[in-house]
PDB file of C-alpha atoms and ligand atoms in Angstrom:
ATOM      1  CA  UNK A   1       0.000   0.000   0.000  1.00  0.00           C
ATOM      2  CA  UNK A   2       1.601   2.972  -0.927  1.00  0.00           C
ATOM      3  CA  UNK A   3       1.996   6.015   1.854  1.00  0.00           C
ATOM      4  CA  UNK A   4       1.173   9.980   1.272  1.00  0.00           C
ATOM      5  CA  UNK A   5       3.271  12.073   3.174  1.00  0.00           C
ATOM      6  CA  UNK A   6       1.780  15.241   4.808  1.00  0.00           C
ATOM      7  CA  UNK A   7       3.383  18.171   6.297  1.00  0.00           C
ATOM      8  CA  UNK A   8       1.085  19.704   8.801  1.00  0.00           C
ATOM      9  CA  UNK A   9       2.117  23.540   9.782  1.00  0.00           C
ATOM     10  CA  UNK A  10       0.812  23.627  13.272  1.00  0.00           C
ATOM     11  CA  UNK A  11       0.969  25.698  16.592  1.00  0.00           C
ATOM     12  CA  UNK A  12      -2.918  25.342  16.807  1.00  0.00           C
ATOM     13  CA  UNK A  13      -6.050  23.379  17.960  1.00  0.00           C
ATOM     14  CA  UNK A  14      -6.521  22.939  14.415  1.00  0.00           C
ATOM     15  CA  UNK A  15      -3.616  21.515  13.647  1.00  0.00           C
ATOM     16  CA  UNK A  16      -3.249  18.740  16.770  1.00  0.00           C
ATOM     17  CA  UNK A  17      -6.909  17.405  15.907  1.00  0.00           C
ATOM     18  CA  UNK A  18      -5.568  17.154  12.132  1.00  0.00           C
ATOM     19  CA  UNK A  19      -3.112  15.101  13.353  1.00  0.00           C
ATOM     20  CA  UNK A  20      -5.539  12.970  15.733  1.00  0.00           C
ATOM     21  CA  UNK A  21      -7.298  12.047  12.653  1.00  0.00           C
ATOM     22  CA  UNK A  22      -4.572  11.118  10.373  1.00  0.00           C
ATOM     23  CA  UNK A  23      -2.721   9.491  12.369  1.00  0.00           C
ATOM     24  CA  UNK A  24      -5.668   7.144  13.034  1.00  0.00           C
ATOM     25  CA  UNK A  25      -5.420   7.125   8.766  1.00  0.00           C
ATOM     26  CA  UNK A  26      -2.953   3.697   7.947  1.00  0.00           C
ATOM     27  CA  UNK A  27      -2.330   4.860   4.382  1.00  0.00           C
ATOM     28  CA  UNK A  28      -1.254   8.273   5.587  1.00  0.00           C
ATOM     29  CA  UNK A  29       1.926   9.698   7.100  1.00  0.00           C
ATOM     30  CA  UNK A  30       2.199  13.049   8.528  1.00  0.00           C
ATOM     31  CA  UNK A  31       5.089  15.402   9.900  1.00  0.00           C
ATOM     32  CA  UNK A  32       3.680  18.474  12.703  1.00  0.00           C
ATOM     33  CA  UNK A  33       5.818  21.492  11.743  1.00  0.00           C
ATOM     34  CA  UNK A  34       6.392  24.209  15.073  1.00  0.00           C
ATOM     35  CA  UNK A  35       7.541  27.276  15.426  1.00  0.00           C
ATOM     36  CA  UNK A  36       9.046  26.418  18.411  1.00  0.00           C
ATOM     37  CA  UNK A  37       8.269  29.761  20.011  1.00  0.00           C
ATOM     38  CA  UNK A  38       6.671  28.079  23.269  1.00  0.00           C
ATOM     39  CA  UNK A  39       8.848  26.277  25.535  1.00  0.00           C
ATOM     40  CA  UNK A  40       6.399  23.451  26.715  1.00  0.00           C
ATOM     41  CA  UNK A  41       4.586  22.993  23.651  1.00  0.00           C
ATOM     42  CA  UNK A  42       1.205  20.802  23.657  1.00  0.00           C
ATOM     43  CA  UNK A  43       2.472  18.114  21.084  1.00  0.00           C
ATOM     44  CA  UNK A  44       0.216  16.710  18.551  1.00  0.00           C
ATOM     45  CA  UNK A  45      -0.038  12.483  17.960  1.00  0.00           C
ATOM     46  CA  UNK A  46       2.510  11.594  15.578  1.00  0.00           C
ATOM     47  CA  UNK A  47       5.734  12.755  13.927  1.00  0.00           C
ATOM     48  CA  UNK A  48       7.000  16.517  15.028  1.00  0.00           C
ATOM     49  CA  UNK A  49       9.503  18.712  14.202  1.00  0.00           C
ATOM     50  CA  UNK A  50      10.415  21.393  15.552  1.00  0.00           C
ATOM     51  CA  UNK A  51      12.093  25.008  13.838  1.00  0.00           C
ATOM     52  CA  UNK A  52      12.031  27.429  10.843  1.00  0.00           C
ATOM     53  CA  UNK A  53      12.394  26.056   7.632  1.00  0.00           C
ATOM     54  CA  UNK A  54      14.739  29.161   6.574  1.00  0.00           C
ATOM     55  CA  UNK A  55      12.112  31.076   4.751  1.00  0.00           C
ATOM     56  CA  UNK A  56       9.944  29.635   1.289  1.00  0.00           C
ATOM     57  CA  UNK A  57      13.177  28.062  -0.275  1.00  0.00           C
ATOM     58  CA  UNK A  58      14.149  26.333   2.812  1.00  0.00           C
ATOM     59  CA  UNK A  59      10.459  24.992   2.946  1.00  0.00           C
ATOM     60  CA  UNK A  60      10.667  24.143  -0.616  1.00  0.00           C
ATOM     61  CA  UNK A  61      14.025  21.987  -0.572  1.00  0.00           C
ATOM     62  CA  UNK A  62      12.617  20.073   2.850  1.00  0.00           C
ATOM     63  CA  UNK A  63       9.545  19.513   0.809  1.00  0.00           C
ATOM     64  CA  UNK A  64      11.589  17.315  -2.199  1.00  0.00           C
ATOM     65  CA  UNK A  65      13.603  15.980   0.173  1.00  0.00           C
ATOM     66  CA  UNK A  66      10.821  14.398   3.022  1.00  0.00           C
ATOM     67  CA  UNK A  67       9.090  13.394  -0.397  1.00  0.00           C
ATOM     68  CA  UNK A  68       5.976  15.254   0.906  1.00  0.00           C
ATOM     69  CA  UNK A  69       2.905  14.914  -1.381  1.00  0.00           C
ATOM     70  CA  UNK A  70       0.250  17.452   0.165  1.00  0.00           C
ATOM     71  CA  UNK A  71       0.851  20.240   2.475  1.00  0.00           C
ATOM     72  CA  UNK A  72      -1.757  21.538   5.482  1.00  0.00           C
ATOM     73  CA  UNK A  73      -1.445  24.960   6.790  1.00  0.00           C
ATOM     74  CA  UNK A  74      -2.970  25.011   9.594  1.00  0.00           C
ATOM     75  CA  UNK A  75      -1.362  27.603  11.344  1.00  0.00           C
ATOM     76  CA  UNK A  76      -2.617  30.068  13.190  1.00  0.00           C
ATOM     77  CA  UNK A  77      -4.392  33.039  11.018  1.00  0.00           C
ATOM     78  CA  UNK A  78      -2.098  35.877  12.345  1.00  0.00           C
ATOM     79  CA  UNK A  79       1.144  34.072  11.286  1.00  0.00           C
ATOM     80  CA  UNK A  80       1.143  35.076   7.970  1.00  0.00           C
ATOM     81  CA  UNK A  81       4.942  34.902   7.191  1.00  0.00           C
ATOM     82  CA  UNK A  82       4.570  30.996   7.341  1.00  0.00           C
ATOM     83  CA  UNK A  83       1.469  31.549   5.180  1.00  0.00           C
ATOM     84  CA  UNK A  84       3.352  33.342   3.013  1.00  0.00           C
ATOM     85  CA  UNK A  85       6.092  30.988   2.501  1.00  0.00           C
ATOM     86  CA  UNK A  86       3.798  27.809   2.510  1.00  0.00           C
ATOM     87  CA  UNK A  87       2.074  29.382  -0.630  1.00  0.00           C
ATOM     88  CA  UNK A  88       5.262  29.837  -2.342  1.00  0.00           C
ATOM     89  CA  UNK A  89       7.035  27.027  -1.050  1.00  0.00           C
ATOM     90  CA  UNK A  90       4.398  24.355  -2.393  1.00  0.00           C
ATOM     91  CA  UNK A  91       3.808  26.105  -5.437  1.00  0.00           C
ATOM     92  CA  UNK A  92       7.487  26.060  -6.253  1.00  0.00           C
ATOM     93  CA  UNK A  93       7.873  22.076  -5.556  1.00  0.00           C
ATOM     94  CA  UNK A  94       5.024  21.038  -6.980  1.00  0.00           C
ATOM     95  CA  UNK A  95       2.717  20.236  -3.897  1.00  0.00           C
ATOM     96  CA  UNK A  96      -0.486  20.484  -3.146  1.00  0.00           C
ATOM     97  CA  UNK A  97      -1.551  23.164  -0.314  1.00  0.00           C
ATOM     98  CA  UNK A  98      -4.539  23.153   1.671  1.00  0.00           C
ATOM     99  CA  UNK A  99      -4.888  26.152   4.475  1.00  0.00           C
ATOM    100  CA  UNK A 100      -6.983  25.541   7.040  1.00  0.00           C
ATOM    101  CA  UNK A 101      -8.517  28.960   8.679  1.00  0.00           C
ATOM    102  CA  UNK A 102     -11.159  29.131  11.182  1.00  0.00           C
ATOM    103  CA  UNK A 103     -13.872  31.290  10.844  1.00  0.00           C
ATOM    104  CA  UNK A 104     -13.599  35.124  12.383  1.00  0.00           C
ATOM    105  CA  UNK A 105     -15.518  36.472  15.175  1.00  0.00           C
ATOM    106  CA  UNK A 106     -18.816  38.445  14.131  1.00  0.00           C
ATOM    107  CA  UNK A 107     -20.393  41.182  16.608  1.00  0.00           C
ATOM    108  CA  UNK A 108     -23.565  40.291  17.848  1.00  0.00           C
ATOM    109  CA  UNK A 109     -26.166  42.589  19.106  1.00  0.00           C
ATOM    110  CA  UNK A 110     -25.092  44.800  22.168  1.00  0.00           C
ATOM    111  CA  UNK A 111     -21.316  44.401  20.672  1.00  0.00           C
ATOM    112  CA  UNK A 112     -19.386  47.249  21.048  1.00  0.00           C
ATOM    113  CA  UNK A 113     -16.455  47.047  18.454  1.00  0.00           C
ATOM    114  CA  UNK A 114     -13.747  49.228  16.588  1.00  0.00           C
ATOM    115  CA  UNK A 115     -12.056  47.579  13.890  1.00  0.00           C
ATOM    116  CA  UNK A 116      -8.157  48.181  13.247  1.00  0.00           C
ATOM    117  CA  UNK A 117      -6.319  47.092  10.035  1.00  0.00           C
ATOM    118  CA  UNK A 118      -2.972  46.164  11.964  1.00  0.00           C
ATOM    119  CA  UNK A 119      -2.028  46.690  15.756  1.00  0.00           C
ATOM    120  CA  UNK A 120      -0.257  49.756  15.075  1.00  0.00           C
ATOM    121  CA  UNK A 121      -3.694  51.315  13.667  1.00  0.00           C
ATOM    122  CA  UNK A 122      -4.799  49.617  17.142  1.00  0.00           C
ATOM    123  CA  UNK A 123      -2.184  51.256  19.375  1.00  0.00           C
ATOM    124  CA  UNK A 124      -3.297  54.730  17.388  1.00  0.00           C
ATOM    125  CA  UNK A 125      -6.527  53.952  19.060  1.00  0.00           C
ATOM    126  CA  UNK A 126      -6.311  53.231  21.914  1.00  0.00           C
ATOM    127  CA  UNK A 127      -6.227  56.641  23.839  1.00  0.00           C
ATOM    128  CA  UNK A 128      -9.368  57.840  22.861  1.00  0.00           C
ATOM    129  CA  UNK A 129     -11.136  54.726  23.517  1.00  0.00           C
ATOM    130  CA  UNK A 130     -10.061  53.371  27.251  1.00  0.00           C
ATOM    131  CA  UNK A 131      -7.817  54.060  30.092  1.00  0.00           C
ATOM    132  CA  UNK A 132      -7.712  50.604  31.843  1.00  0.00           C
ATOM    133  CA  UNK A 133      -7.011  47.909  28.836  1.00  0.00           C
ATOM    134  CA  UNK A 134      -7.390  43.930  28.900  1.00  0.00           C
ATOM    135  CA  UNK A 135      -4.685  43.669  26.020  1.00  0.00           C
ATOM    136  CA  UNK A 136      -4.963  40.263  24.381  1.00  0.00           C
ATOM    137  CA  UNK A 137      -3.071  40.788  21.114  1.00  0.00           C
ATOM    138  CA  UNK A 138      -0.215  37.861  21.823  1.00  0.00           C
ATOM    139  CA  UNK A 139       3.479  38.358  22.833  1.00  0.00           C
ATOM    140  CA  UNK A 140       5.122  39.149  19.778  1.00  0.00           C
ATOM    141  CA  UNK A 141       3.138  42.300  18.762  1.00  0.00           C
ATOM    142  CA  UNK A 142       3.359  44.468  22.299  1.00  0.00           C
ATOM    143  CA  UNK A 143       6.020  46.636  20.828  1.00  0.00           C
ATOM    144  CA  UNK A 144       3.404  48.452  19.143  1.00  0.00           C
ATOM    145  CA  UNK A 145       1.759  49.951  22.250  1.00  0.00           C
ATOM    146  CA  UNK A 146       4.796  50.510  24.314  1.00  0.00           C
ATOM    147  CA  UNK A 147       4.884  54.322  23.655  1.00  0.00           C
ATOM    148  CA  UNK A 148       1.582  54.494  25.837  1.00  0.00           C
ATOM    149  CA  UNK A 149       2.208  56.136  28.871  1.00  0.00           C
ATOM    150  CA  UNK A 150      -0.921  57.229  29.844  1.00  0.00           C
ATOM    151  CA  UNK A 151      -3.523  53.940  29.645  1.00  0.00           C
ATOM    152  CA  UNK A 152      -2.836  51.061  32.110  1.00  0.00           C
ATOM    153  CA  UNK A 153      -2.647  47.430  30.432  1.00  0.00           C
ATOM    154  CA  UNK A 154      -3.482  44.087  31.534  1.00  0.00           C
ATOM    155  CA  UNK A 155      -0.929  41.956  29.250  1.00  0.00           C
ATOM    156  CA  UNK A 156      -2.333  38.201  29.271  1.00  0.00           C
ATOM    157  CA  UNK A 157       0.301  36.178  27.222  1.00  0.00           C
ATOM    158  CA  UNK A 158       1.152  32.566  27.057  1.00  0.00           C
ATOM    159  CA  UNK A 159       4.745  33.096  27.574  1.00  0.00           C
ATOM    160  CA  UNK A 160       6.602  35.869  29.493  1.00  0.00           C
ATOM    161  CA  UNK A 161       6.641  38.725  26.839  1.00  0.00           C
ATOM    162  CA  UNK A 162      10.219  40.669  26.818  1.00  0.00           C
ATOM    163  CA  UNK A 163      10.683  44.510  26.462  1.00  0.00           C
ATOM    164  CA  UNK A 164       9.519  46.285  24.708  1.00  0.00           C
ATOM    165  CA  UNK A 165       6.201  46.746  26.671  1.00  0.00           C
ATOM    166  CA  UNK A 166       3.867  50.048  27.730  1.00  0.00           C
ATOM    167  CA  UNK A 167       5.327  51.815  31.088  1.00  0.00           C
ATOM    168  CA  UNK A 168       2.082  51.099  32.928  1.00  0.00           C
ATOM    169  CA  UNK A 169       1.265  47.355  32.746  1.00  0.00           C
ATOM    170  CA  UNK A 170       0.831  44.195  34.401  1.00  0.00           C
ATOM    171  CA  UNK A 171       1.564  40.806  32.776  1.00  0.00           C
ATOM    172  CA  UNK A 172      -0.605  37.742  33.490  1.00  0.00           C
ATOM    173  CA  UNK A 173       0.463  34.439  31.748  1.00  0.00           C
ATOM    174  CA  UNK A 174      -2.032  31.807  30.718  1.00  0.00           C
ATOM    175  CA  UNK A 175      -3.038  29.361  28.212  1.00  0.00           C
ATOM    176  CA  UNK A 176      -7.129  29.119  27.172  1.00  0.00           C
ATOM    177  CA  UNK A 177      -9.150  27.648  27.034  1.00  0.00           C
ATOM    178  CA  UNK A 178     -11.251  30.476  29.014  1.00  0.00           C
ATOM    179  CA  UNK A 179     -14.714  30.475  31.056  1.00  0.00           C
ATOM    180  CA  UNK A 180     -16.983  33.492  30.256  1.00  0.00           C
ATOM    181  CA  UNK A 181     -17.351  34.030  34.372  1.00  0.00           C
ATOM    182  CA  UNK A 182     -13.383  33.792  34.633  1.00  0.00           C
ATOM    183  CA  UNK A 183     -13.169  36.215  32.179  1.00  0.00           C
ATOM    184  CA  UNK A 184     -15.818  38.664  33.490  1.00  0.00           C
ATOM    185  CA  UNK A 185     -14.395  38.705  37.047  1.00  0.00           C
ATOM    186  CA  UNK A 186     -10.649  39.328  35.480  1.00  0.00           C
ATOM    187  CA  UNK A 187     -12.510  42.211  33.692  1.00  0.00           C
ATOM    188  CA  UNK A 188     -13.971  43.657  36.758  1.00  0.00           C
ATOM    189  CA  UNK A 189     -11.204  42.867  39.086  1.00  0.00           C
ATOM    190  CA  UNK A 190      -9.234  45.179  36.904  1.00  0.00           C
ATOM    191  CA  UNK A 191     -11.663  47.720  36.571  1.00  0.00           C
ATOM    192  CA  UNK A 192     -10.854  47.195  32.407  1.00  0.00           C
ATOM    193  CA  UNK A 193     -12.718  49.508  30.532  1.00  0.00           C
ATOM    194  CA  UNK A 194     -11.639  48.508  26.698  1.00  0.00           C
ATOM    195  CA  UNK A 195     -10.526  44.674  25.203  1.00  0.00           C
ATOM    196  CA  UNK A 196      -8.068  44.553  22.545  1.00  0.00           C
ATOM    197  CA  UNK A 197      -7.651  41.964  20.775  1.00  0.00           C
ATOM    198  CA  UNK A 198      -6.956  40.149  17.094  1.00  0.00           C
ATOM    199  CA  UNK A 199      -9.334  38.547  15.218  1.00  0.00           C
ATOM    200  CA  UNK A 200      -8.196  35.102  16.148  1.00  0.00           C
ATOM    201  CA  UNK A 201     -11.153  33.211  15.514  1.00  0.00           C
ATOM    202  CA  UNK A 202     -12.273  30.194  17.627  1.00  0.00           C
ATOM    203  CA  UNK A 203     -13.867  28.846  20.582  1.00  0.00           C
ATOM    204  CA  UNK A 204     -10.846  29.130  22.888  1.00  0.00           C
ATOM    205  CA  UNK A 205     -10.607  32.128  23.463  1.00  0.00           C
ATOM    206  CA  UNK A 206     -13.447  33.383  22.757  1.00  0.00           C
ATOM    207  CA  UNK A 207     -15.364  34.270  26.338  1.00  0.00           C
ATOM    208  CA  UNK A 208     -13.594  37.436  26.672  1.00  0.00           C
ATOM    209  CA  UNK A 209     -15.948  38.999  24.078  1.00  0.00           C
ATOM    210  CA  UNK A 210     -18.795  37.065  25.985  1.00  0.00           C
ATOM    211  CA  UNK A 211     -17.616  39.294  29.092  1.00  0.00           C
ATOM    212  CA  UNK A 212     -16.870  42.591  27.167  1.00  0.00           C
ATOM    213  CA  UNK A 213     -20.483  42.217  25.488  1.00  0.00           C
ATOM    214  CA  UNK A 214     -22.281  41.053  29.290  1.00  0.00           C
ATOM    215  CA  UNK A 215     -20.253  44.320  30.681  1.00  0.00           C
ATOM    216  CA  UNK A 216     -21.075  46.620  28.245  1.00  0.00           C
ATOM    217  CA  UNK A 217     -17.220  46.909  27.321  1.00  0.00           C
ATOM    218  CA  UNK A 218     -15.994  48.185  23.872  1.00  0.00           C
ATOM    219  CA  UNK A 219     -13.520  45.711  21.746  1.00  0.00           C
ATOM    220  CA  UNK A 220     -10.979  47.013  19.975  1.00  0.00           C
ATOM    221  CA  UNK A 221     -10.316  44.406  17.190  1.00  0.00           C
ATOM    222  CA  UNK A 222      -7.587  44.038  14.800  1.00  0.00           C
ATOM    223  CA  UNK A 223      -8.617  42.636  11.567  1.00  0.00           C
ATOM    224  CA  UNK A 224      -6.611  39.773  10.260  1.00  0.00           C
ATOM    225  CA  UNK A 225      -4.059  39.964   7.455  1.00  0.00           C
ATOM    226  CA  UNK A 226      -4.913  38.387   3.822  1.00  0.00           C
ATOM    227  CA  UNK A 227      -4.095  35.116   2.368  1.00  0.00           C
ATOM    228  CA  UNK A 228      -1.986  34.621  -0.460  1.00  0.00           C
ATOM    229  CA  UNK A 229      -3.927  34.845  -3.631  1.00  0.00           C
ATOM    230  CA  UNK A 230      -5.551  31.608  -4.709  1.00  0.00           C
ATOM    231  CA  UNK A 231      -5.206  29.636  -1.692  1.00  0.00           C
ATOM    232  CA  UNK A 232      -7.707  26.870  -1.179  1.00  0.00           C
ATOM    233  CA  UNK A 233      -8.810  27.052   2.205  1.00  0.00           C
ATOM    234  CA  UNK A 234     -11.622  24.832   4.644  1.00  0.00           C
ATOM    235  CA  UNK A 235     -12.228  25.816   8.495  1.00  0.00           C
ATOM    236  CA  UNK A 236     -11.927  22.987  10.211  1.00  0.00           C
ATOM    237  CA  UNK A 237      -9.397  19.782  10.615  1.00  0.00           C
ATOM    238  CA  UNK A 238     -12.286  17.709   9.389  1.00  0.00           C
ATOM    239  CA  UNK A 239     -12.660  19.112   5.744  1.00  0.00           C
ATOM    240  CA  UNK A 240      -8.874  19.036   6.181  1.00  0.00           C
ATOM    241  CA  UNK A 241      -8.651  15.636   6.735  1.00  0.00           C
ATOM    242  CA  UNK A 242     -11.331  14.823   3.873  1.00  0.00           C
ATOM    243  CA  UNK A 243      -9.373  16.584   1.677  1.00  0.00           C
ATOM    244  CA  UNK A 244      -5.709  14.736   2.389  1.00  0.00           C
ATOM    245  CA  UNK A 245      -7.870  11.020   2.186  1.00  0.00           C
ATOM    246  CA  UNK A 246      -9.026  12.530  -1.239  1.00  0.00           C
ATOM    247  CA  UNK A 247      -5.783  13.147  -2.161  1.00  0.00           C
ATOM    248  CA  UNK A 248      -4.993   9.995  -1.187  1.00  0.00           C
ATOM    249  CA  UNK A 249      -7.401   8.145  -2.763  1.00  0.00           C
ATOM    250  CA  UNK A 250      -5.881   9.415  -6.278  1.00  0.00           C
TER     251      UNK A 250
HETATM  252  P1  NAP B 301       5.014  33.882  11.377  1.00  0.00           P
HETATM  253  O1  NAP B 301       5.317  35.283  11.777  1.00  0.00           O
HETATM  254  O2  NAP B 301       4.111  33.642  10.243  1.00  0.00           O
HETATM  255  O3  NAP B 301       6.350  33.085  11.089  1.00  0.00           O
HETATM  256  C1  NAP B 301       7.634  33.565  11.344  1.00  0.00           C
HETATM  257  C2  NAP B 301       8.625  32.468  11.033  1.00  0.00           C
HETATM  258  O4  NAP B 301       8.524  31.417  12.001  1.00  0.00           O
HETATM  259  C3  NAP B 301       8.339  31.785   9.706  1.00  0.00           C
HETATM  260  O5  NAP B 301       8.873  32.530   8.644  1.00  0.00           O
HETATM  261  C4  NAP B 301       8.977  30.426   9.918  1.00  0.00           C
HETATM  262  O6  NAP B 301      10.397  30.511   9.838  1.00  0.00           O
HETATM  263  C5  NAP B 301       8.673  30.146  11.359  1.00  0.00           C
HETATM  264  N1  NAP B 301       7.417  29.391  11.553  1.00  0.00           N
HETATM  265  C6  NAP B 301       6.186  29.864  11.840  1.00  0.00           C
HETATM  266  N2  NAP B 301       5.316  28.863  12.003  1.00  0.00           N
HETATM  267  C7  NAP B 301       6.005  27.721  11.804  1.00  0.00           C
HETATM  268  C8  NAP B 301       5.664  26.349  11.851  1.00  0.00           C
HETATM  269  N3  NAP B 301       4.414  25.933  12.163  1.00  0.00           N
HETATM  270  N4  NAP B 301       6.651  25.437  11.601  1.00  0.00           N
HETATM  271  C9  NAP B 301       7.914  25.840  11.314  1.00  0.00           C
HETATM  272  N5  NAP B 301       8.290  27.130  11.269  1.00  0.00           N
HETATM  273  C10 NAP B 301       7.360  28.055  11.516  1.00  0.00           C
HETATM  274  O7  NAP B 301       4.451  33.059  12.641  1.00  0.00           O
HETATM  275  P2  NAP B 301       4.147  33.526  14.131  1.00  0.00           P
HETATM  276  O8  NAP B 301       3.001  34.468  14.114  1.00  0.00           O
HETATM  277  O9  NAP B 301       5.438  33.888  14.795  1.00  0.00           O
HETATM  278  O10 NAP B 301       3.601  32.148  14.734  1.00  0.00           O
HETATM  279  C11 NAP B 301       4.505  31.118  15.060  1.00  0.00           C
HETATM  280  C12 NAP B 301       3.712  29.866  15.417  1.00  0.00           C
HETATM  281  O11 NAP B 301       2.842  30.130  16.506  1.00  0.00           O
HETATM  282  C13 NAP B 301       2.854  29.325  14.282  1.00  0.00           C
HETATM  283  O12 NAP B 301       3.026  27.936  14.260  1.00  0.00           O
HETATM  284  C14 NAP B 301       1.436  29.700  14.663  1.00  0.00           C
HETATM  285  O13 NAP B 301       0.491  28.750  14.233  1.00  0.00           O
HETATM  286  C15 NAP B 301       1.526  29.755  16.180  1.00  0.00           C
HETATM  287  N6  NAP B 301       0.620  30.755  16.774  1.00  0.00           N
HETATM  288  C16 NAP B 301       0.681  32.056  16.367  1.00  0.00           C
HETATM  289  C17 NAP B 301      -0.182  32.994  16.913  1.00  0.00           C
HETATM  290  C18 NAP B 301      -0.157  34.427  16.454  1.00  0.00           C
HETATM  291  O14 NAP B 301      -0.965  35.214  16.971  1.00  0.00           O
HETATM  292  N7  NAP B 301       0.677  34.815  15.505  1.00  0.00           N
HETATM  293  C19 NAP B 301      -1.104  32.583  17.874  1.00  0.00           C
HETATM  294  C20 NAP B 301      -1.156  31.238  18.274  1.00  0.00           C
HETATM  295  C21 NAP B 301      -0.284  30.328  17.709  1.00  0.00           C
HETATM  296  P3  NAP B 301      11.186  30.194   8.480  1.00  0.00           P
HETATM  297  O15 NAP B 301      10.934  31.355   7.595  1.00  0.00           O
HETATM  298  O16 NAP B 301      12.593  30.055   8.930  1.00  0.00           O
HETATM  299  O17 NAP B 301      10.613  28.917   7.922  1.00  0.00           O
END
């Protein structure tokens, strides 16, 4: 019976149930690919790796050389550098590419939110919307509201973020999934009058904008970035996983 060989870009929920489900797949073999930004990882079933590829031609030259047939991006939606080079990667060797993204959050009535087109636009907006701000926009990206001085942040991150970060702040670090009540009393134990936060997508994290809606809070939230043209994309690691048995099928 032959094997197809599938590289799964990872670092999500997505991506570990993907791998759940093929690996229960005996005619499939697949590789997790992560960043390796966290330091105690939650590892998915199966075969990881662990790294940078070295941009789209490093990607490109692993692909021909692990003999990969079909490649799964199922990273997160904000990590669009891997995105990026995924596109150009499998185009250049040949490969099929699948991206998996998860629908984006919609407001629902009594939703109070701003949109921003990148978290600079988001820093730029802060000031005149809140003074006491549940900041939810990841580690990597706090160096665009360090030059606050004036607002007072509540940084939740999953690691320890390093400098640079605003003057007035206080980091909390946790991993979701989060509870709509947990969220609500972190709210109002903080006295947090605006949420910021990127349109991540998701049930994991989504309770905070449960809270911020039950509180009356406005959301600032930063829009995501665009896919590379042409993409074929599904939302879930199901229609992910049909479509790698399809392509194994052939
Ligand atoms: P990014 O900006 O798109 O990627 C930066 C570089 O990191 C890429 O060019 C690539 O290095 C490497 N990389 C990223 N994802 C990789 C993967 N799955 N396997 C191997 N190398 C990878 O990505 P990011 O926003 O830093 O996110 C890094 C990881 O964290 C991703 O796996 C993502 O799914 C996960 N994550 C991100 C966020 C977020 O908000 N951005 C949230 C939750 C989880 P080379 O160019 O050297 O190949």
């Amino acid at each position: 019976m032959s094997v197809t060989r599938v590289l799964i870009l990872g670092g999500t929920s997505e991506a570990r149930a993907l791998a759940r489900l093929l690996a229960a797949e005996p005619g499939v073999e697949a590789v997790s690919s992560l960043a390796g930004r966290v330091a105690d990882p939650l590892l998915p079933p199966g075969r990881s790796r662990v790294g940078g590829f070295g941009g789209a031609d490093g990607l490109a030259v692993w692909l021909g050389e692990e003999r990969v047939d079909a490649v799964v991006d199922a990273t997160h939606p904000f990590a669009a550098r891997i995105t990026a080079s995924a596109a150009a990667a499998s185009a250049r060797a040949g490969v099929p590419l699948l991206v998996v993204r998860r629908p984006g959050w919609e407001p629902g009535a009594g939703d109070r939110w701003t949109g921003a087109a990148s978290l600079e636009e988001a820093a730029g907006a802060v000031p005149g919307l809140g003074e006491r701000v549940f900041l939810t926009t990841g580690r990597q990206g706090l160096a665009a509201f360090a030059d606050l001085d004036r607002p007072w942040f509540l940084v939740r991150t999953v690691e320890p973020p390093g400098p640079p970060l605003p003057p007035r702040a206080a980091v909390l670090c946790e991993r979701g999934p989060f509870t709509v009540e947990g969220e609500r009393e972190l709210m109002l134990r903080h006295r947090i009058d605006l949420l910021v936060t990127k349109d991540s997508g998701g049930a994991m994290t989504a309770a905070k904008l449960v809270a911020a809606r039950a509180l009356g809070l406005p959301v600032l939230m930063v829009r995501r970035p665009p896919l590379p043209e042409g993409v074929r994309t599904v939302p879930d690691a199901a229609a992910a996983a049909g479509w790698v048995l399809e392509a194994a099928a052939r």
